[in-house]
Amino acid sequence: MEIEARRFIFTAAHVADEAKASKLYIGLNRLEELPFDFELTVAPDGDRDQDVIDFAFMPFATDLVDKLGDATFIPEAMIGVVEPVEGQSYTCLGYPNTKNRDPVWNATAVEGKLISYTSRGRPMSQLPARAIAGVHVLVDRNPKYVRNPDGLRLKAGKANGFSGGAIVDVGALGTVANVLTPAPPRLAAIFTEAHRNEKVIMGTRLDYVVKQLRAAKRL
């Protein structure tokens, strides 16, 4: 992200937690190791599962920007959620483990498979014990089946590995107004959780994150 001429990395706090015990990389044409300079939300009683906000951020080092070459950064103007969320469609982007579980051990490079999943926004009442209005976005999720762009029904993979990925508000798909004047996509949230029984994905809204960081004078 680029906010007020400064560049940042945002991810889920539980993803950044993993970097304490292993290495975390970022890349475009090549991978670069990230230093652990993340600031994370506090896990209540040390239990990240109790952290419903679950985000981490880190200023993007200048030398790392140079190493990534053609990388572009999403400006603050592209952050936002159109209300009500139930009328919007959202695309979730990530690298789920179920689609990236067959490494070629003798290869010198592995290309990850980016997966997208698009569905409707859901009300906060679908996850009342965790979701907070103005803080989260909920996206409908069928844990068993999905349809590909050709309309064929396929088995849904597990959501493990999507965490820290983008949830993008792609507008009110299927409405006449959207067909005539498609809404520009907006970066809505960071993917943090998927709940199988409640059939919903939860993400922490980035407009909320930016507001909190600005209030704490961290931007």
PDB file of C-alpha atoms in Angstrom:
ATOM      1  CA  MET A   1       0.000   0.000   0.000  1.00  0.00           C
ATOM      2  CA  GLU A   2       1.032   3.619  -0.521  1.00  0.00           C
ATOM      3  CA  ILE A   3      -0.347   6.085   2.025  1.00  0.00           C
ATOM      4  CA  GLU A   4       0.713   9.731   2.151  1.00  0.00           C
ATOM      5  CA  ALA A   5       3.779   8.992  -0.024  1.00  0.00           C
ATOM      6  CA  ARG A   6       4.904   6.203   2.336  1.00  0.00           C
ATOM      7  CA  ARG A   7       4.800   2.509   1.473  1.00  0.00           C
ATOM      8  CA  PHE A   8       3.679  -0.309   3.737  1.00  0.00           C
ATOM      9  CA  ILE A   9       3.119  -4.046   3.816  1.00  0.00           C
ATOM     10  CA  PHE A  10      -0.149  -5.213   5.387  1.00  0.00           C
ATOM     11  CA  THR A  11      -0.944  -8.811   6.267  1.00  0.00           C
ATOM     12  CA  ALA A  12      -2.740 -10.839   8.911  1.00  0.00           C
ATOM     13  CA  ALA A  13      -1.062 -10.915  12.312  1.00  0.00           C
ATOM     14  CA  HIS A  14      -1.176 -14.716  12.427  1.00  0.00           C
ATOM     15  CA  VAL A  15       0.790 -14.782   9.163  1.00  0.00           C
ATOM     16  CA  ALA A  16       3.407 -12.425  10.610  1.00  0.00           C
ATOM     17  CA  ASP A  17       3.539 -14.655  13.707  1.00  0.00           C
ATOM     18  CA  GLU A  18       4.947 -17.429  11.523  1.00  0.00           C
ATOM     19  CA  ALA A  19       7.895 -15.234  10.545  1.00  0.00           C
ATOM     20  CA  LYS A  20       9.116 -15.363  14.153  1.00  0.00           C
ATOM     21  CA  ALA A  21       9.968 -19.046  13.730  1.00  0.00           C
ATOM     22  CA  SER A  22      10.615 -19.215   9.983  1.00  0.00           C
ATOM     23  CA  LYS A  23      11.328 -16.925   7.046  1.00  0.00           C
ATOM     24  CA  LEU A  24       8.770 -14.843   5.207  1.00  0.00           C
ATOM     25  CA  TYR A  25       9.337 -13.688   1.632  1.00  0.00           C
ATOM     26  CA  ILE A  26       7.846 -11.177  -0.747  1.00  0.00           C
ATOM     27  CA  GLY A  27       8.441 -11.063  -4.455  1.00  0.00           C
ATOM     28  CA  LEU A  28       7.517 -10.119  -7.980  1.00  0.00           C
ATOM     29  CA  ASN A  29      10.056 -11.496 -10.440  1.00  0.00           C
ATOM     30  CA  ARG A  30      12.154 -12.867  -7.587  1.00  0.00           C
ATOM     31  CA  LEU A  31      11.723 -13.508  -3.872  1.00  0.00           C
ATOM     32  CA  GLU A  32      13.260 -11.307  -1.208  1.00  0.00           C
ATOM     33  CA  GLU A  33      13.384 -12.157   2.472  1.00  0.00           C
ATOM     34  CA  LEU A  34      11.428  -9.807   4.703  1.00  0.00           C
ATOM     35  CA  PRO A  35      13.020  -8.464   7.882  1.00  0.00           C
ATOM     36  CA  PHE A  36      10.781  -8.947  10.908  1.00  0.00           C
ATOM     37  CA  ASP A  37       9.836  -5.327  11.505  1.00  0.00           C
ATOM     38  CA  PHE A  38       6.101  -5.946  11.780  1.00  0.00           C
ATOM     39  CA  GLU A  39       3.868  -4.262  14.306  1.00  0.00           C
ATOM     40  CA  LEU A  40       1.037  -6.597  15.250  1.00  0.00           C
ATOM     41  CA  THR A  41      -2.286  -6.371  17.005  1.00  0.00           C
ATOM     42  CA  VAL A  42      -2.124  -7.738  20.539  1.00  0.00           C
ATOM     43  CA  ALA A  43      -3.278 -11.336  20.973  1.00  0.00           C
ATOM     44  CA  PRO A  44      -5.487 -11.467  24.112  1.00  0.00           C
ATOM     45  CA  ASP A  45      -3.828 -13.690  26.728  1.00  0.00           C
ATOM     46  CA  GLY A  46      -1.286 -14.594  24.051  1.00  0.00           C
ATOM     47  CA  ASP A  47      -3.953 -16.450  22.063  1.00  0.00           C
ATOM     48  CA  ARG A  48      -4.115 -15.258  18.460  1.00  0.00           C
ATOM     49  CA  ASP A  49      -7.437 -17.074  17.975  1.00  0.00           C
ATOM     50  CA  GLN A  50      -8.983 -14.483  20.291  1.00  0.00           C
ATOM     51  CA  ASP A  51      -7.692 -11.601  18.159  1.00  0.00           C
ATOM     52  CA  VAL A  52     -10.610 -10.707  15.896  1.00  0.00           C
ATOM     53  CA  ILE A  53      -8.748  -7.733  14.335  1.00  0.00           C
ATOM     54  CA  ASP A  54      -5.683  -9.799  13.395  1.00  0.00           C
ATOM     55  CA  PHE A  55      -3.553  -7.432  11.317  1.00  0.00           C
ATOM     56  CA  ALA A  56       0.108  -6.572  11.022  1.00  0.00           C
ATOM     57  CA  PHE A  57       1.934  -3.828   9.143  1.00  0.00           C
ATOM     58  CA  MET A  58       5.486  -2.869   8.316  1.00  0.00           C
ATOM     59  CA  PRO A  59       7.030   0.146   6.552  1.00  0.00           C
ATOM     60  CA  PHE A  60       8.413  -0.929   3.188  1.00  0.00           C
ATOM     61  CA  ALA A  61      12.196  -0.488   3.214  1.00  0.00           C
ATOM     62  CA  THR A  62      13.556   1.608   0.331  1.00  0.00           C
ATOM     63  CA  ASP A  63      16.184  -0.954  -0.636  1.00  0.00           C
ATOM     64  CA  LEU A  64      13.487  -3.635  -0.791  1.00  0.00           C
ATOM     65  CA  VAL A  65      11.440  -1.476  -3.175  1.00  0.00           C
ATOM     66  CA  ASP A  66      14.475  -1.217  -5.450  1.00  0.00           C
ATOM     67  CA  LYS A  67      14.970  -5.001  -5.419  1.00  0.00           C
ATOM     68  CA  LEU A  68      11.365  -5.639  -6.461  1.00  0.00           C
ATOM     69  CA  GLY A  69      11.772  -3.571  -9.608  1.00  0.00           C
ATOM     70  CA  ASP A  70       8.412  -3.198 -11.345  1.00  0.00           C
ATOM     71  CA  ALA A  71       6.301  -3.569  -8.201  1.00  0.00           C
ATOM     72  CA  THR A  72       3.378  -1.161  -7.961  1.00  0.00           C
ATOM     73  CA  PHE A  73       1.645  -0.013  -4.781  1.00  0.00           C
ATOM     74  CA  ILE A  74      -2.067   0.406  -4.152  1.00  0.00           C
ATOM     75  CA  PRO A  75      -2.931   4.024  -3.246  1.00  0.00           C
ATOM     76  CA  GLU A  76      -5.175   4.917  -0.335  1.00  0.00           C
ATOM     77  CA  ALA A  77      -7.778   6.235  -2.784  1.00  0.00           C
ATOM     78  CA  MET A  78      -8.471   2.629  -3.846  1.00  0.00           C
ATOM     79  CA  ILE A  79      -9.278   1.487  -0.301  1.00  0.00           C
ATOM     80  CA  GLY A  80     -12.892   1.311   0.766  1.00  0.00           C
ATOM     81  CA  VAL A  81     -16.083  -0.635   1.283  1.00  0.00           C
ATOM     82  CA  VAL A  82     -19.374   0.251  -0.343  1.00  0.00           C
ATOM     83  CA  GLU A  83     -22.265  -0.123   2.076  1.00  0.00           C
ATOM     84  CA  PRO A  84     -24.265  -2.208   2.571  1.00  0.00           C
ATOM     85  CA  VAL A  85     -21.855  -5.080   2.115  1.00  0.00           C
ATOM     86  CA  GLU A  86     -24.745  -7.482   1.430  1.00  0.00           C
ATOM     87  CA  GLY A  87     -25.337  -5.756  -1.901  1.00  0.00           C
ATOM     88  CA  GLN A  88     -21.726  -6.091  -3.053  1.00  0.00           C
ATOM     89  CA  SER A  89     -19.620  -8.874  -4.498  1.00  0.00           C
ATOM     90  CA  TYR A  90     -16.120  -9.601  -3.259  1.00  0.00           C
ATOM     91  CA  THR A  91     -13.163 -11.388  -4.788  1.00  0.00           C
ATOM     92  CA  CYS A  92     -10.775 -13.076  -2.356  1.00  0.00           C
ATOM     93  CA  LEU A  93      -7.207 -13.619  -3.566  1.00  0.00           C
ATOM     94  CA  GLY A  94      -4.624 -15.964  -2.101  1.00  0.00           C
ATOM     95  CA  TYR A  95      -2.404 -19.002  -2.442  1.00  0.00           C
ATOM     96  CA  PRO A  96      -4.346 -21.772  -0.651  1.00  0.00           C
ATOM     97  CA  ASN A  97      -2.364 -24.763   0.564  1.00  0.00           C
ATOM     98  CA  THR A  98      -4.724 -27.197  -1.152  1.00  0.00           C
ATOM     99  CA  LYS A  99      -3.743 -25.766  -4.547  1.00  0.00           C
ATOM    100  CA  ASN A 100      -0.049 -25.396  -3.709  1.00  0.00           C
ATOM    101  CA  ARG A 101       0.740 -28.678  -1.983  1.00  0.00           C
ATOM    102  CA  ASP A 102       2.791 -30.546  -4.611  1.00  0.00           C
ATOM    103  CA  PRO A 103       6.308 -29.051  -4.590  1.00  0.00           C
ATOM    104  CA  VAL A 104       8.797 -30.337  -7.130  1.00  0.00           C
ATOM    105  CA  TRP A 105      11.726 -31.119  -4.867  1.00  0.00           C
ATOM    106  CA  ASN A 106      14.383 -31.171  -7.586  1.00  0.00           C
ATOM    107  CA  ALA A 107      13.257 -27.904  -9.169  1.00  0.00           C
ATOM    108  CA  THR A 108      15.173 -24.653  -8.758  1.00  0.00           C
ATOM    109  CA  ALA A 109      11.993 -22.561  -8.864  1.00  0.00           C
ATOM    110  CA  VAL A 110       8.335 -23.056  -7.986  1.00  0.00           C
ATOM    111  CA  GLU A 111       5.535 -20.875  -9.299  1.00  0.00           C
ATOM    112  CA  GLY A 112       2.706 -20.466  -6.833  1.00  0.00           C
ATOM    113  CA  LYS A 113      -0.902 -20.789  -7.959  1.00  0.00           C
ATOM    114  CA  LEU A 114      -2.935 -17.664  -7.273  1.00  0.00           C
ATOM    115  CA  ILE A 115      -6.578 -18.557  -6.662  1.00  0.00           C
ATOM    116  CA  SER A 116      -9.533 -16.197  -6.729  1.00  0.00           C
ATOM    117  CA  TYR A 117     -12.928 -16.774  -5.151  1.00  0.00           C
ATOM    118  CA  THR A 118     -15.871 -14.430  -5.749  1.00  0.00           C
ATOM    119  CA  SER A 119     -19.118 -14.368  -3.784  1.00  0.00           C
ATOM    120  CA  ARG A 120     -21.645 -12.078  -2.103  1.00  0.00           C
ATOM    121  CA  GLY A 121     -21.225  -9.990   1.026  1.00  0.00           C
ATOM    122  CA  ARG A 122     -23.026 -11.196   4.127  1.00  0.00           C
ATOM    123  CA  PRO A 123     -24.429  -9.381   7.205  1.00  0.00           C
ATOM    124  CA  MET A 124     -22.507  -9.297  10.489  1.00  0.00           C
ATOM    125  CA  SER A 125     -25.245 -11.449  12.034  1.00  0.00           C
ATOM    126  CA  GLN A 126     -23.883 -14.459  10.155  1.00  0.00           C
ATOM    127  CA  LEU A 127     -20.874 -14.499  12.514  1.00  0.00           C
ATOM    128  CA  PRO A 128     -22.178 -12.699  15.620  1.00  0.00           C
ATOM    129  CA  ALA A 129     -19.518 -13.951  18.031  1.00  0.00           C
ATOM    130  CA  ARG A 130     -16.635 -12.405  16.043  1.00  0.00           C
ATOM    131  CA  ALA A 131     -17.730  -9.994  13.319  1.00  0.00           C
ATOM    132  CA  ILE A 132     -17.970  -6.275  14.143  1.00  0.00           C
ATOM    133  CA  ALA A 133     -19.792  -3.719  11.983  1.00  0.00           C
ATOM    134  CA  GLY A 134     -17.386  -1.188  10.483  1.00  0.00           C
ATOM    135  CA  VAL A 135     -14.407  -3.421  11.277  1.00  0.00           C
ATOM    136  CA  HIS A 136     -15.043  -6.539   9.216  1.00  0.00           C
ATOM    137  CA  VAL A 137     -16.333  -7.707   5.867  1.00  0.00           C
ATOM    138  CA  LEU A 138     -18.095 -11.061   5.601  1.00  0.00           C
ATOM    139  CA  VAL A 139     -18.222 -12.990   2.333  1.00  0.00           C
ATOM    140  CA  ASP A 140     -20.475 -15.967   1.648  1.00  0.00           C
ATOM    141  CA  ARG A 141     -18.545 -19.238   1.260  1.00  0.00           C
ATOM    142  CA  ASN A 142     -19.737 -22.627   0.118  1.00  0.00           C
ATOM    143  CA  PRO A 143     -17.303 -25.067   1.788  1.00  0.00           C
ATOM    144  CA  LYS A 144     -18.174 -27.906  -0.585  1.00  0.00           C
ATOM    145  CA  TYR A 145     -18.570 -26.547  -4.102  1.00  0.00           C
ATOM    146  CA  VAL A 146     -17.610 -23.598  -6.305  1.00  0.00           C
ATOM    147  CA  ARG A 147     -18.142 -22.760  -9.961  1.00  0.00           C
ATOM    148  CA  ASN A 148     -15.325 -21.937 -12.350  1.00  0.00           C
ATOM    149  CA  PRO A 149     -15.539 -19.134 -14.978  1.00  0.00           C
ATOM    150  CA  ASP A 150     -17.164 -21.619 -17.397  1.00  0.00           C
ATOM    151  CA  GLY A 151     -19.947 -22.348 -14.924  1.00  0.00           C
ATOM    152  CA  LEU A 152     -18.792 -25.876 -14.093  1.00  0.00           C
ATOM    153  CA  ARG A 153     -19.279 -27.013 -10.506  1.00  0.00           C
ATOM    154  CA  LEU A 154     -16.048 -28.066  -8.778  1.00  0.00           C
ATOM    155  CA  LYS A 155     -15.133 -29.219  -5.300  1.00  0.00           C
ATOM    156  CA  ALA A 156     -14.071 -26.321  -3.100  1.00  0.00           C
ATOM    157  CA  GLY A 157     -10.581 -26.464  -1.629  1.00  0.00           C
ATOM    158  CA  LYS A 158      -9.746 -25.528   1.926  1.00  0.00           C
ATOM    159  CA  ALA A 159      -9.151 -21.843   2.626  1.00  0.00           C
ATOM    160  CA  ASN A 160      -5.875 -22.417   4.506  1.00  0.00           C
ATOM    161  CA  GLY A 161      -3.257 -20.205   2.889  1.00  0.00           C
ATOM    162  CA  PHE A 162      -5.582 -17.382   1.848  1.00  0.00           C
ATOM    163  CA  SER A 163      -4.756 -15.511   5.066  1.00  0.00           C
ATOM    164  CA  GLY A 164      -3.209 -12.110   4.510  1.00  0.00           C
ATOM    165  CA  GLY A 165      -4.523 -11.990   0.955  1.00  0.00           C
ATOM    166  CA  ALA A 166      -6.741  -9.295  -0.494  1.00  0.00           C
ATOM    167  CA  ILE A 167     -10.521  -9.103  -0.367  1.00  0.00           C
ATOM    168  CA  VAL A 168     -11.570  -6.798  -3.196  1.00  0.00           C
ATOM    169  CA  ASP A 169     -14.950  -5.072  -3.482  1.00  0.00           C
ATOM    170  CA  VAL A 170     -15.842  -5.641  -7.155  1.00  0.00           C
ATOM    171  CA  GLY A 171     -19.248  -3.966  -7.086  1.00  0.00           C
ATOM    172  CA  ALA A 172     -22.855  -5.112  -7.223  1.00  0.00           C
ATOM    173  CA  LEU A 173     -22.316  -7.837  -9.819  1.00  0.00           C
ATOM    174  CA  GLY A 174     -25.404  -8.964 -11.674  1.00  0.00           C
ATOM    175  CA  THR A 175     -27.292  -5.676 -11.338  1.00  0.00           C
ATOM    176  CA  VAL A 176     -28.321  -3.580 -14.331  1.00  0.00           C
ATOM    177  CA  ALA A 177     -26.550  -0.526 -12.926  1.00  0.00           C
ATOM    178  CA  ASN A 178     -23.264  -2.406 -12.624  1.00  0.00           C
ATOM    179  CA  VAL A 179     -23.521  -3.816 -16.141  1.00  0.00           C
ATOM    180  CA  LEU A 180     -24.114  -0.342 -17.601  1.00  0.00           C
ATOM    181  CA  THR A 181     -21.530   1.409 -15.421  1.00  0.00           C
ATOM    182  CA  PRO A 182     -19.148  -1.100 -13.793  1.00  0.00           C
ATOM    183  CA  ALA A 183     -17.862   0.101 -10.447  1.00  0.00           C
ATOM    184  CA  PRO A 184     -14.066   0.382 -10.094  1.00  0.00           C
ATOM    185  CA  PRO A 185     -12.677  -2.302  -7.763  1.00  0.00           C
ATOM    186  CA  ARG A 186     -11.737  -1.226  -4.265  1.00  0.00           C
ATOM    187  CA  LEU A 187      -9.396  -2.971  -1.832  1.00  0.00           C
ATOM    188  CA  ALA A 188     -11.796  -3.802   0.983  1.00  0.00           C
ATOM    189  CA  ALA A 189     -10.095  -6.028   3.535  1.00  0.00           C
ATOM    190  CA  ILE A 190      -7.361  -8.448   4.554  1.00  0.00           C
ATOM    191  CA  PHE A 191      -8.478 -12.095   4.528  1.00  0.00           C
ATOM    192  CA  THR A 192      -8.172 -13.331   8.128  1.00  0.00           C
ATOM    193  CA  GLU A 193     -10.576 -16.215   8.764  1.00  0.00           C
ATOM    194  CA  ALA A 194     -12.793 -18.808   7.083  1.00  0.00           C
ATOM    195  CA  HIS A 195     -15.576 -20.493   9.050  1.00  0.00           C
ATOM    196  CA  ARG A 196     -16.845 -23.735   7.566  1.00  0.00           C
ATOM    197  CA  ASN A 197     -19.922 -24.240   9.739  1.00  0.00           C
ATOM    198  CA  GLU A 198     -21.098 -20.635   9.379  1.00  0.00           C
ATOM    199  CA  LYS A 199     -20.251 -20.715   5.632  1.00  0.00           C
ATOM    200  CA  VAL A 200     -18.513 -17.371   5.721  1.00  0.00           C
ATOM    201  CA  ILE A 201     -15.145 -15.700   5.166  1.00  0.00           C
ATOM    202  CA  MET A 202     -14.122 -12.813   7.422  1.00  0.00           C
ATOM    203  CA  GLY A 203     -11.694 -10.030   6.619  1.00  0.00           C
ATOM    204  CA  THR A 204     -10.501  -6.970   8.544  1.00  0.00           C
ATOM    205  CA  ARG A 205     -11.411  -3.793   6.679  1.00  0.00           C
ATOM    206  CA  LEU A 206      -8.444  -1.781   5.471  1.00  0.00           C
ATOM    207  CA  ASP A 207     -10.222   1.554   5.866  1.00  0.00           C
ATOM    208  CA  TYR A 208     -10.587   0.649   9.555  1.00  0.00           C
ATOM    209  CA  VAL A 209      -6.898  -0.323   9.769  1.00  0.00           C
ATOM    210  CA  VAL A 210      -5.743   2.934   8.172  1.00  0.00           C
ATOM    211  CA  LYS A 211      -7.997   4.967  10.457  1.00  0.00           C
ATOM    212  CA  GLN A 212      -6.571   3.251  13.551  1.00  0.00           C
ATOM    213  CA  LEU A 213      -2.963   3.668  12.411  1.00  0.00           C
ATOM    214  CA  ARG A 214      -3.540   7.330  11.636  1.00  0.00           C
ATOM    215  CA  ALA A 215      -5.147   7.906  15.044  1.00  0.00           C
ATOM    216  CA  ALA A 216      -2.106   6.281  16.688  1.00  0.00           C
ATOM    217  CA  LYS A 217       0.177   8.455  14.528  1.00  0.00           C
ATOM    218  CA  ARG A 218       1.749   5.379  12.988  1.00  0.00           C
ATOM    219  CA  LEU A 219       1.313   6.712   9.432  1.00  0.00           C
TER     220      LEU A 219
END
